[in-house]
Coordinates of C-alpha atoms and ligand atoms in Angstrom, one line a residue:
M296 CA 0.0 0.0 0.0
S297 CA 1.3 3.4 -0.8
Q298 CA 1.9 5.9 1.9
P299 CA -1.2 8.0 2.8
I300 CA -1.0 11.6 1.5
R301 CA -0.6 14.0 4.4
V302 CA 0.2 17.7 3.8
R303 CA 0.4 20.6 6.2
F304 CA 0.1 24.3 6.2
A305 CA 2.3 25.7 9.0
P306 CA 1.9 29.5 9.4
S307 CA 3.7 31.5 12.1
P308 CA 1.2 33.7 13.8
T309 CA 3.3 36.8 13.6
G310 CA 1.0 38.6 11.2
Y311 CA -2.2 38.3 9.2
L312 CA -2.7 35.7 6.5
H313 CA -0.8 37.1 3.6
V314 CA -2.1 36.3 0.1
G315 CA 1.2 34.5 -0.7
S316 CA 0.7 32.2 2.3
A317 CA -2.9 31.7 1.3
R318 CA -1.7 30.5 -2.1
T319 CA 0.6 28.0 -0.3
A320 CA -2.3 26.8 1.9
L321 CA -4.5 26.5 -1.2
F322 CA -2.0 24.3 -3.0
D323 CA -1.6 22.1 0.0
W324 CA -5.4 21.8 0.3
L325 CA -5.8 21.1 -3.4
F326 CA -3.2 18.4 -3.2
A327 CA -4.8 16.7 -0.2
R328 CA -8.2 16.8 -1.8
K329 CA -7.0 15.5 -5.1
H330 CA -5.4 12.5 -3.4
N331 CA -8.0 11.9 -0.7
G332 CA -5.3 12.9 1.8
K333 CA -5.3 14.9 4.9
F334 CA -4.7 18.7 5.2
I335 CA -3.2 19.5 8.5
L336 CA -3.0 22.9 10.1
R337 CA -0.1 23.6 12.4
I338 CA 0.5 26.9 14.1
E339 CA 4.3 27.5 14.5
D340 CA 4.1 29.8 17.5
T341 CA 7.4 29.1 19.2
D342 CA 8.6 32.7 18.6
V343 CA 6.8 33.8 21.8
E344 CA 7.7 37.4 21.4
R345 CA 6.2 37.8 17.9
S346 CA 3.3 35.3 18.0
T347 CA -0.1 36.4 19.2
E348 CA -3.5 34.6 19.7
D349 CA -5.1 37.4 17.8
M350 CA -3.0 36.6 14.8
T351 CA -3.8 32.9 15.1
R352 CA -7.5 33.8 15.2
G353 CA -7.1 36.0 12.2
I354 CA -5.4 33.3 10.2
L355 CA -8.1 30.7 11.0
E356 CA -10.8 33.2 10.1
A357 CA -9.1 34.0 6.8
M358 CA -8.7 30.3 5.9
T359 CA -12.3 29.6 6.8
W360 CA -13.4 32.5 4.7
L361 CA -11.4 31.2 1.8
G362 CA -12.9 27.7 2.2
L363 CA -9.6 26.0 3.1
H364 CA -11.0 23.6 5.7
W365 CA -8.4 21.6 7.5
D366 CA -8.8 17.9 8.5
E367 CA -6.5 17.9 11.5
G368 CA -5.4 20.6 13.9
P369 CA -4.8 23.3 14.5
Y370 CA -1.8 21.9 16.4
F371 CA 0.2 24.5 18.3
Q372 CA 4.0 24.1 18.5
S373 CA 3.9 25.9 21.9
Q374 CA 2.1 22.9 23.3
R375 CA 4.6 20.4 22.0
L376 CA 7.8 21.8 23.6
D377 CA 8.5 18.4 25.4
L378 CA 8.8 16.7 22.1
Y379 CA 11.4 19.1 20.7
Q380 CA 13.4 19.0 23.9
E381 CA 13.4 15.2 23.9
T382 CA 14.5 15.1 20.3
A383 CA 17.3 17.6 20.9
E384 CA 18.5 15.5 23.8
R385 CA 18.4 12.4 21.6
L386 CA 20.6 14.2 19.0
L387 CA 22.9 15.1 21.8
S388 CA 23.3 11.5 22.9
S389 CA 23.7 10.2 19.4
G390 CA 26.5 12.7 18.9
H391 CA 24.7 14.8 16.2
A392 CA 24.5 17.8 18.5
Y393 CA 26.4 19.6 21.2
R394 CA 25.8 22.1 24.0
D395 CA 26.8 25.6 23.5
E396 CA 26.1 28.2 26.2
G397 CA 22.8 26.7 27.3
A398 CA 21.6 26.1 23.7
I399 CA 21.8 22.9 21.7
R400 CA 23.5 23.1 18.4
F401 CA 23.5 20.7 15.4
K402 CA 26.9 19.5 14.3
V403 CA 26.9 19.6 10.5
P404 CA 28.8 16.6 9.2
E405 CA 31.0 16.6 6.1
G406 CA 29.7 15.9 2.7
R407 CA 26.8 17.3 0.7
V408 CA 23.0 17.1 0.7
T409 CA 21.0 16.6 -2.3
Y410 CA 17.3 16.1 -2.9
P411 CA 14.9 16.1 -5.8
D412 CA 12.5 19.0 -5.4
A413 CA 9.2 18.2 -7.1
V414 CA 9.2 21.6 -8.7
F415 CA 12.8 22.9 -8.9
G416 CA 14.5 19.6 -9.7
E417 CA 17.7 18.3 -8.1
I418 CA 19.1 20.6 -5.4
A419 CA 22.6 20.0 -4.1
V420 CA 24.4 21.9 -1.3
E421 CA 27.9 21.3 0.1
N422 CA 27.7 20.8 3.8
D423 CA 30.7 23.1 4.4
T424 CA 28.4 26.0 3.4
I425 CA 26.1 25.3 6.3
E426 CA 27.0 26.5 9.8
N427 CA 26.4 24.5 12.9
F428 CA 22.9 25.7 13.6
V429 CA 20.9 26.0 16.9
L430 CA 18.2 23.4 17.5
L431 CA 17.1 24.4 21.0
R432 CA 17.5 27.8 22.5
S433 CA 18.6 28.3 26.0
D434 CA 15.1 29.1 27.0
G435 CA 14.0 25.6 25.9
H436 CA 12.2 26.8 22.7
P437 CA 13.0 25.0 19.5
T438 CA 14.3 26.9 16.4
Y439 CA 12.2 26.8 13.3
H440 CA 14.3 24.0 11.9
L441 CA 14.0 21.7 14.8
G442 CA 10.2 22.3 15.2
V443 CA 9.4 21.9 11.6
V444 CA 11.3 18.6 11.2
V445 CA 10.2 17.0 14.4
D446 CA 6.6 17.8 13.6
D447 CA 6.7 16.8 10.0
I448 CA 8.1 13.4 11.1
D449 CA 5.7 13.1 14.0
M450 CA 2.7 14.1 11.9
R451 CA 3.8 11.7 9.1
I452 CA 3.8 14.4 6.5
S453 CA 4.2 12.9 3.1
H454 CA 4.6 16.1 1.0
V455 CA 6.1 19.4 2.2
I456 CA 4.5 21.9 -0.2
R457 CA 5.7 25.5 0.8
G458 CA 7.0 28.7 -0.6
A459 CA 10.4 28.9 -2.4
D460 CA 11.6 31.2 0.3
H461 CA 12.2 28.0 2.3
I462 CA 14.5 26.4 -0.4
S463 CA 17.5 27.7 1.5
N464 CA 16.3 26.1 4.7
T465 CA 15.7 22.7 3.3
P466 CA 19.4 21.4 3.4
K467 CA 19.6 21.9 7.1
Q468 CA 16.3 20.1 7.6
L469 CA 17.5 17.2 5.4
L470 CA 20.5 16.8 7.7
L471 CA 18.1 16.6 10.6
Y472 CA 16.0 13.9 9.0
R473 CA 19.1 12.0 8.3
A474 CA 20.4 12.4 11.9
L475 CA 17.1 11.2 13.2
G476 CA 17.0 8.2 10.9
A477 CA 13.7 9.4 9.4
S478 CA 12.6 8.9 5.8
L479 CA 12.2 12.1 3.7
P480 CA 8.9 13.6 2.6
V481 CA 8.6 14.9 -1.0
F482 CA 9.5 18.5 -1.1
A483 CA 7.8 20.8 -3.5
H484 CA 8.6 24.5 -3.3
L485 CA 6.3 27.0 -4.8
P486 CA 7.5 29.9 -7.0
L487 CA 7.7 33.4 -5.4
I488 CA 4.9 35.9 -6.1
L489 CA 6.0 39.2 -7.4
G490 CA 4.1 42.5 -7.7
P491 CA 3.5 44.2 -11.0
D492 CA 6.9 45.9 -10.7
K493 CA 8.7 42.5 -10.5
T494 CA 9.7 42.9 -6.9
R495 CA 8.6 40.5 -4.2
L496 CA 4.9 41.1 -3.4
S497 CA 4.6 43.4 -0.4
K498 CA 2.4 46.1 1.2
R499 CA 3.8 48.6 -1.3
H500 CA 1.7 46.8 -4.0
G501 CA -1.5 47.3 -2.1
A502 CA -3.5 45.0 0.1
T503 CA -1.6 41.8 0.9
S504 CA -3.8 40.4 3.7
V505 CA -6.6 38.0 2.7
M506 CA -9.1 39.8 4.9
A507 CA -8.3 43.1 3.3
Y508 CA -9.6 41.6 0.1
Q509 CA -12.8 40.7 1.8
E510 CA -13.2 44.3 2.9
L511 CA -12.6 45.4 -0.7
G512 CA -15.6 43.4 -1.8
I513 CA -13.8 40.5 -3.3
V514 CA -15.7 37.2 -3.0
P515 CA -13.6 34.2 -1.7
E516 CA -14.4 32.1 -4.9
A517 CA -12.7 34.8 -7.0
L518 CA -9.6 35.1 -4.8
R519 CA -9.2 31.3 -4.7
N520 CA -9.5 31.0 -8.4
F521 CA -7.0 33.8 -8.9
L522 CA -4.5 32.4 -6.3
A523 CA -4.8 28.9 -7.9
L524 CA -3.3 30.3 -11.1
L525 CA -0.4 32.0 -9.4
G526 CA 2.4 29.6 -10.2
W527 CA 0.3 26.8 -11.4
S528 CA -1.2 26.1 -14.8
P529 CA -3.7 23.5 -15.9
G530 CA -1.9 23.2 -19.2
T531 CA -5.1 24.5 -21.0
D532 CA -6.6 27.9 -21.5
Q533 CA -9.3 27.3 -18.9
E534 CA -9.3 30.1 -16.3
I535 CA -12.5 29.8 -14.4
F536 CA -12.6 26.7 -12.2
D537 CA -15.1 25.5 -9.7
D538 CA -13.8 23.5 -6.7
A539 CA -14.3 20.1 -8.3
E540 CA -12.6 21.1 -11.5
L541 CA -9.7 22.7 -9.7
I542 CA -9.2 19.6 -7.5
Q543 CA -9.4 17.4 -10.6
A544 CA -7.0 19.5 -12.6
F545 CA -4.4 20.2 -9.9
S546 CA -1.1 18.5 -9.9
L547 CA 2.5 19.2 -8.8
D548 CA 3.6 18.9 -12.4
G549 CA 1.6 22.0 -13.3
I550 CA 3.6 24.1 -10.9
S551 CA 6.1 26.5 -12.5
K552 CA 9.6 27.3 -11.4
A553 CA 9.2 30.8 -12.8
N554 CA 8.1 33.6 -10.4
A555 CA 4.4 34.3 -10.5
S556 CA 3.1 37.8 -11.0
F557 CA 0.3 39.2 -8.9
N558 CA -1.9 41.2 -11.2
P559 CA -4.6 43.1 -9.4
D560 CA -6.5 43.7 -12.7
K561 CA -6.8 40.0 -13.2
L562 CA -8.2 39.6 -9.7
A563 CA -10.7 42.3 -10.4
W564 CA -11.7 40.4 -13.6
F565 CA -12.2 37.1 -11.7
N566 CA -14.3 39.0 -9.1
A567 CA -16.6 40.4 -11.8
Q568 CA -16.9 37.0 -13.3
Y569 CA -17.9 35.4 -10.0
L570 CA -20.3 38.2 -9.2
S571 CA -22.1 37.6 -12.4
R572 CA -22.3 33.9 -12.1
L573 CA -22.5 32.9 -8.4
P574 CA -25.7 31.1 -7.5
Q575 CA -28.2 33.6 -6.0
E576 CA -28.1 32.0 -2.5
K577 CA -24.3 32.3 -2.4
L578 CA -24.3 35.8 -3.5
M579 CA -27.0 36.7 -1.0
L580 CA -24.7 35.3 1.8
Y581 CA -22.1 37.9 0.9
L582 CA -24.6 40.7 0.1
K583 CA -26.9 40.6 3.0
P584 CA -24.3 41.7 5.6
E585 CA -23.3 44.6 3.4
L586 CA -26.9 45.7 2.8
I587 CA -27.4 45.5 6.6
K588 CA -24.3 47.6 7.2
A589 CA -25.5 50.2 4.7
G590 CA -28.9 50.3 6.3
L591 CA -30.6 49.1 3.1
W592 CA -31.8 45.7 4.4
R593 CA -35.4 44.8 5.2
N594 CA -36.7 41.3 5.9
S595 CA -39.4 41.5 3.2
L596 CA -36.6 41.3 0.6
E597 CA -36.3 37.6 1.6
K598 CA -40.1 37.2 1.8
E599 CA -42.9 38.9 -0.1
E600 CA -40.4 41.0 -2.1
S601 CA -38.0 38.2 -2.9
A602 CA -38.9 37.8 -6.6
W603 CA -38.6 41.6 -7.1
F604 CA -35.3 41.6 -5.2
Q605 CA -34.0 38.8 -7.2
S606 CA -34.7 40.8 -10.4
L607 CA -32.9 43.7 -9.0
I608 CA -29.8 41.7 -8.1
D609 CA -29.8 40.1 -11.6
L610 CA -30.0 43.5 -13.2
L611 CA -27.0 44.7 -11.2
R612 CA -24.8 41.6 -11.6
P613 CA -23.4 42.2 -15.0
R614 CA -22.0 45.6 -14.0
A615 CA -20.7 44.8 -10.5
K616 CA -17.0 44.6 -10.0
V617 CA -17.0 44.4 -6.2
L618 CA -19.8 43.7 -3.7
Q619 CA -20.1 47.3 -2.8
D620 CA -21.2 48.1 -6.3
F621 CA -24.5 46.3 -5.5
I622 CA -24.9 48.5 -2.5
R623 CA -24.2 51.8 -4.3
Q624 CA -26.4 50.8 -7.2
S625 CA -29.3 49.3 -5.3
K626 CA -29.8 52.3 -3.0
V627 CA -32.0 54.1 -5.5
F628 CA -34.3 51.0 -5.8
L629 CA -34.4 50.2 -2.0
T630 CA -35.0 53.7 -0.6
S631 CA -36.8 56.8 -1.8
D632 CA -33.6 58.8 -1.7
I633 CA -32.1 59.8 -5.0
D634 CA -28.7 61.5 -5.4
Y635 CA -28.7 63.5 -8.6
D636 CA -25.4 63.7 -10.3
P637 CA -25.1 67.4 -11.3
A638 CA -23.2 66.6 -14.4
A639 CA -25.8 64.1 -15.6
V640 CA -28.6 66.6 -14.8
E641 CA -26.8 69.3 -16.7
K642 CA -26.2 67.1 -19.7
F643 CA -29.6 65.4 -20.1
L644 CA -32.3 67.2 -18.0
K645 CA -31.5 70.9 -18.3
D646 CA -33.6 71.7 -21.3
P647 CA -37.1 72.7 -20.2
K648 CA -38.5 71.0 -23.3
V649 CA -37.0 67.7 -22.2
K650 CA -38.9 68.0 -18.9
E651 CA -42.1 68.6 -20.8
Y652 CA -41.5 65.4 -22.8
L653 CA -40.9 63.4 -19.6
H654 CA -44.3 64.7 -18.3
I655 CA -46.0 63.5 -21.5
L656 CA -44.1 60.2 -21.2
A657 CA -45.4 59.9 -17.6
S658 CA -49.0 60.2 -18.7
R659 CA -48.5 57.6 -21.5
L660 CA -47.0 55.2 -19.0
Q661 CA -49.8 56.0 -16.5
A662 CA -52.3 55.0 -19.2
L663 CA -50.7 51.7 -20.2
P664 CA -53.0 48.7 -19.7
E665 CA -50.1 46.7 -18.3
F666 CA -46.8 48.1 -17.1
T667 CA -44.4 45.6 -18.7
L668 CA -40.9 45.8 -20.2
Q669 CA -42.3 45.6 -23.7
N670 CA -45.1 48.2 -23.2
T671 CA -42.9 50.8 -21.6
E672 CA -40.4 50.5 -24.4
T673 CA -43.1 50.8 -27.1
A674 CA -44.6 53.8 -25.3
L675 CA -41.3 55.6 -25.1
R676 CA -40.3 54.9 -28.7
S677 CA -43.6 55.8 -30.2
L678 CA -43.6 59.1 -28.2
A679 CA -40.1 59.9 -29.6
D680 CA -41.4 59.3 -33.1
E681 CA -44.4 61.5 -32.6
L682 CA -42.2 64.3 -31.2
G683 CA -39.7 63.8 -34.0
I684 CA -36.8 63.3 -31.6
K685 CA -34.4 60.5 -31.0
A686 CA -35.5 57.8 -28.5
G687 CA -32.1 58.4 -26.9
V688 CA -33.1 61.8 -25.7
L689 CA -36.0 60.4 -23.7
I690 CA -34.0 57.4 -22.6
N691 CA -31.1 59.5 -21.2
A692 CA -33.4 62.0 -19.6
S693 CA -35.6 59.2 -18.0
R694 CA -32.5 57.5 -16.7
V695 CA -31.3 60.6 -14.9
A696 CA -34.9 61.4 -13.6
L697 CA -35.3 57.9 -12.3
T698 CA -31.8 57.1 -10.9
G699 CA -30.1 60.5 -10.7
Q700 CA -27.2 59.0 -12.7
A701 CA -26.2 59.0 -16.4
V702 CA -25.0 55.4 -16.1
A703 CA -27.5 52.7 -15.0
P704 CA -28.8 49.4 -16.2
G705 CA -31.3 49.2 -19.1
I706 CA -33.9 51.9 -18.7
F707 CA -36.9 49.7 -19.3
D708 CA -35.6 47.2 -16.7
V709 CA -35.2 50.1 -14.4
M710 CA -38.8 51.3 -15.0
T711 CA -40.3 47.8 -14.5
L712 CA -38.4 47.4 -11.3
F713 CA -39.6 50.7 -10.0
G714 CA -43.1 49.9 -11.0
R715 CA -45.6 52.2 -12.5
E716 CA -46.3 54.5 -9.6
R717 CA -42.7 55.4 -8.8
T718 CA -41.7 55.7 -12.4
V719 CA -44.5 58.1 -13.2
A720 CA -43.9 60.1 -10.1
R721 CA -40.2 60.5 -10.8
L722 CA -40.7 61.4 -14.4
R723 CA -42.8 64.3 -13.3
I724 CA -39.7 66.0 -12.3
Ligands
LIG873 N1 6.3 28.6 9.8 C1 6.9 28.7 8.5 C2 6.4 30.0 7.8 O1 5.4 30.5 8.2 C3 6.4 27.6 7.7 C4 7.6 26.8 7.2 C5 7.3 25.6 6.5 O2 6.2 25.5 5.8 O3 8.1 24.7 6.5 O4 7.0 30.4 6.9

């Protein structure tokens, strides 16, 4: 029987969940799901000064928001100190380590270490380039190298999938596996993520925390899909993947050695795609809290007004780039407030003749047997013919009269959503 697939994501809780770390977590998660393996979460909180519980909470929250559910853990290294201390003692007695001013240091042997990285290929390092490194600090806390190796062995990790910034750490860790007589996991290092200016992605490039993207109105499906393609390619042109497709398509072979580039415009594109295609219930899950926050929510939107509300959302979807666009654009439909854009009024509503036309249009709409999309359109177009003006004049003027803005969804959709009474009242400007 082949070894069970067990991968881990091992963040240090010294900051929020960075999008680069989220990409690492996503690749680990995908690999586990693809192979029916286990995705383990381990919090590497042995740097007592810099680790906080708040950061841990933030990381768990961001992973949950992104849908990266772990099967085991979270394990906390701070609760496993005995294990690291015992292991360091063991390395002392086997002669692989020595005491140095209260600390325990690894004695690097002669020779070289090599390993086949699943992404970067064969990596070889001469041992004389590696210094005798600390395993256990004098305060009894392990260094990163000791903690990570002890835990990866203890947790029976089969594949270590992590950022390429750890490539330089790997040789030390290999020496530790060897000294402990443990078999090696497969190592797969993920390419670095660069900002648009080709330097390592950092705050200078804008938001780097996963939760900052939530605040910007990005939906988790979009961020996930975007992150999946940072350094991995399915080998086809497909860009939009649902979970099942992504799990199916994912493999270590598709990971590139070349640095990935973080393109915010591409993320915006994914978000618009998902906003236009998410199932209604999913979208509502994200929208409702925003509507509540904006004071635009009422329970009837889920009850007697639900069909109407659904048409409103469907009308706004194709133009929405972030969740807040729904809030901005639905306000005029959900309240009786209207913010007139002065430039739009100046451009399309200033001429007193135009206002007269709108009053005639209002009477025609008032008299329609049924207030439907088709009927409102016919009424407007035939009035324009009678008046000898372009339909566009009436359309633009109606749009500003109804919504206050020069840009809005299709005017007849807007009218039918408003309903006869409100449409007529607003046209009588
Ligand atoms: N705690 C390490 C980090 O946050 C993880 C190292 C690893 O994945 O081996 O970078």
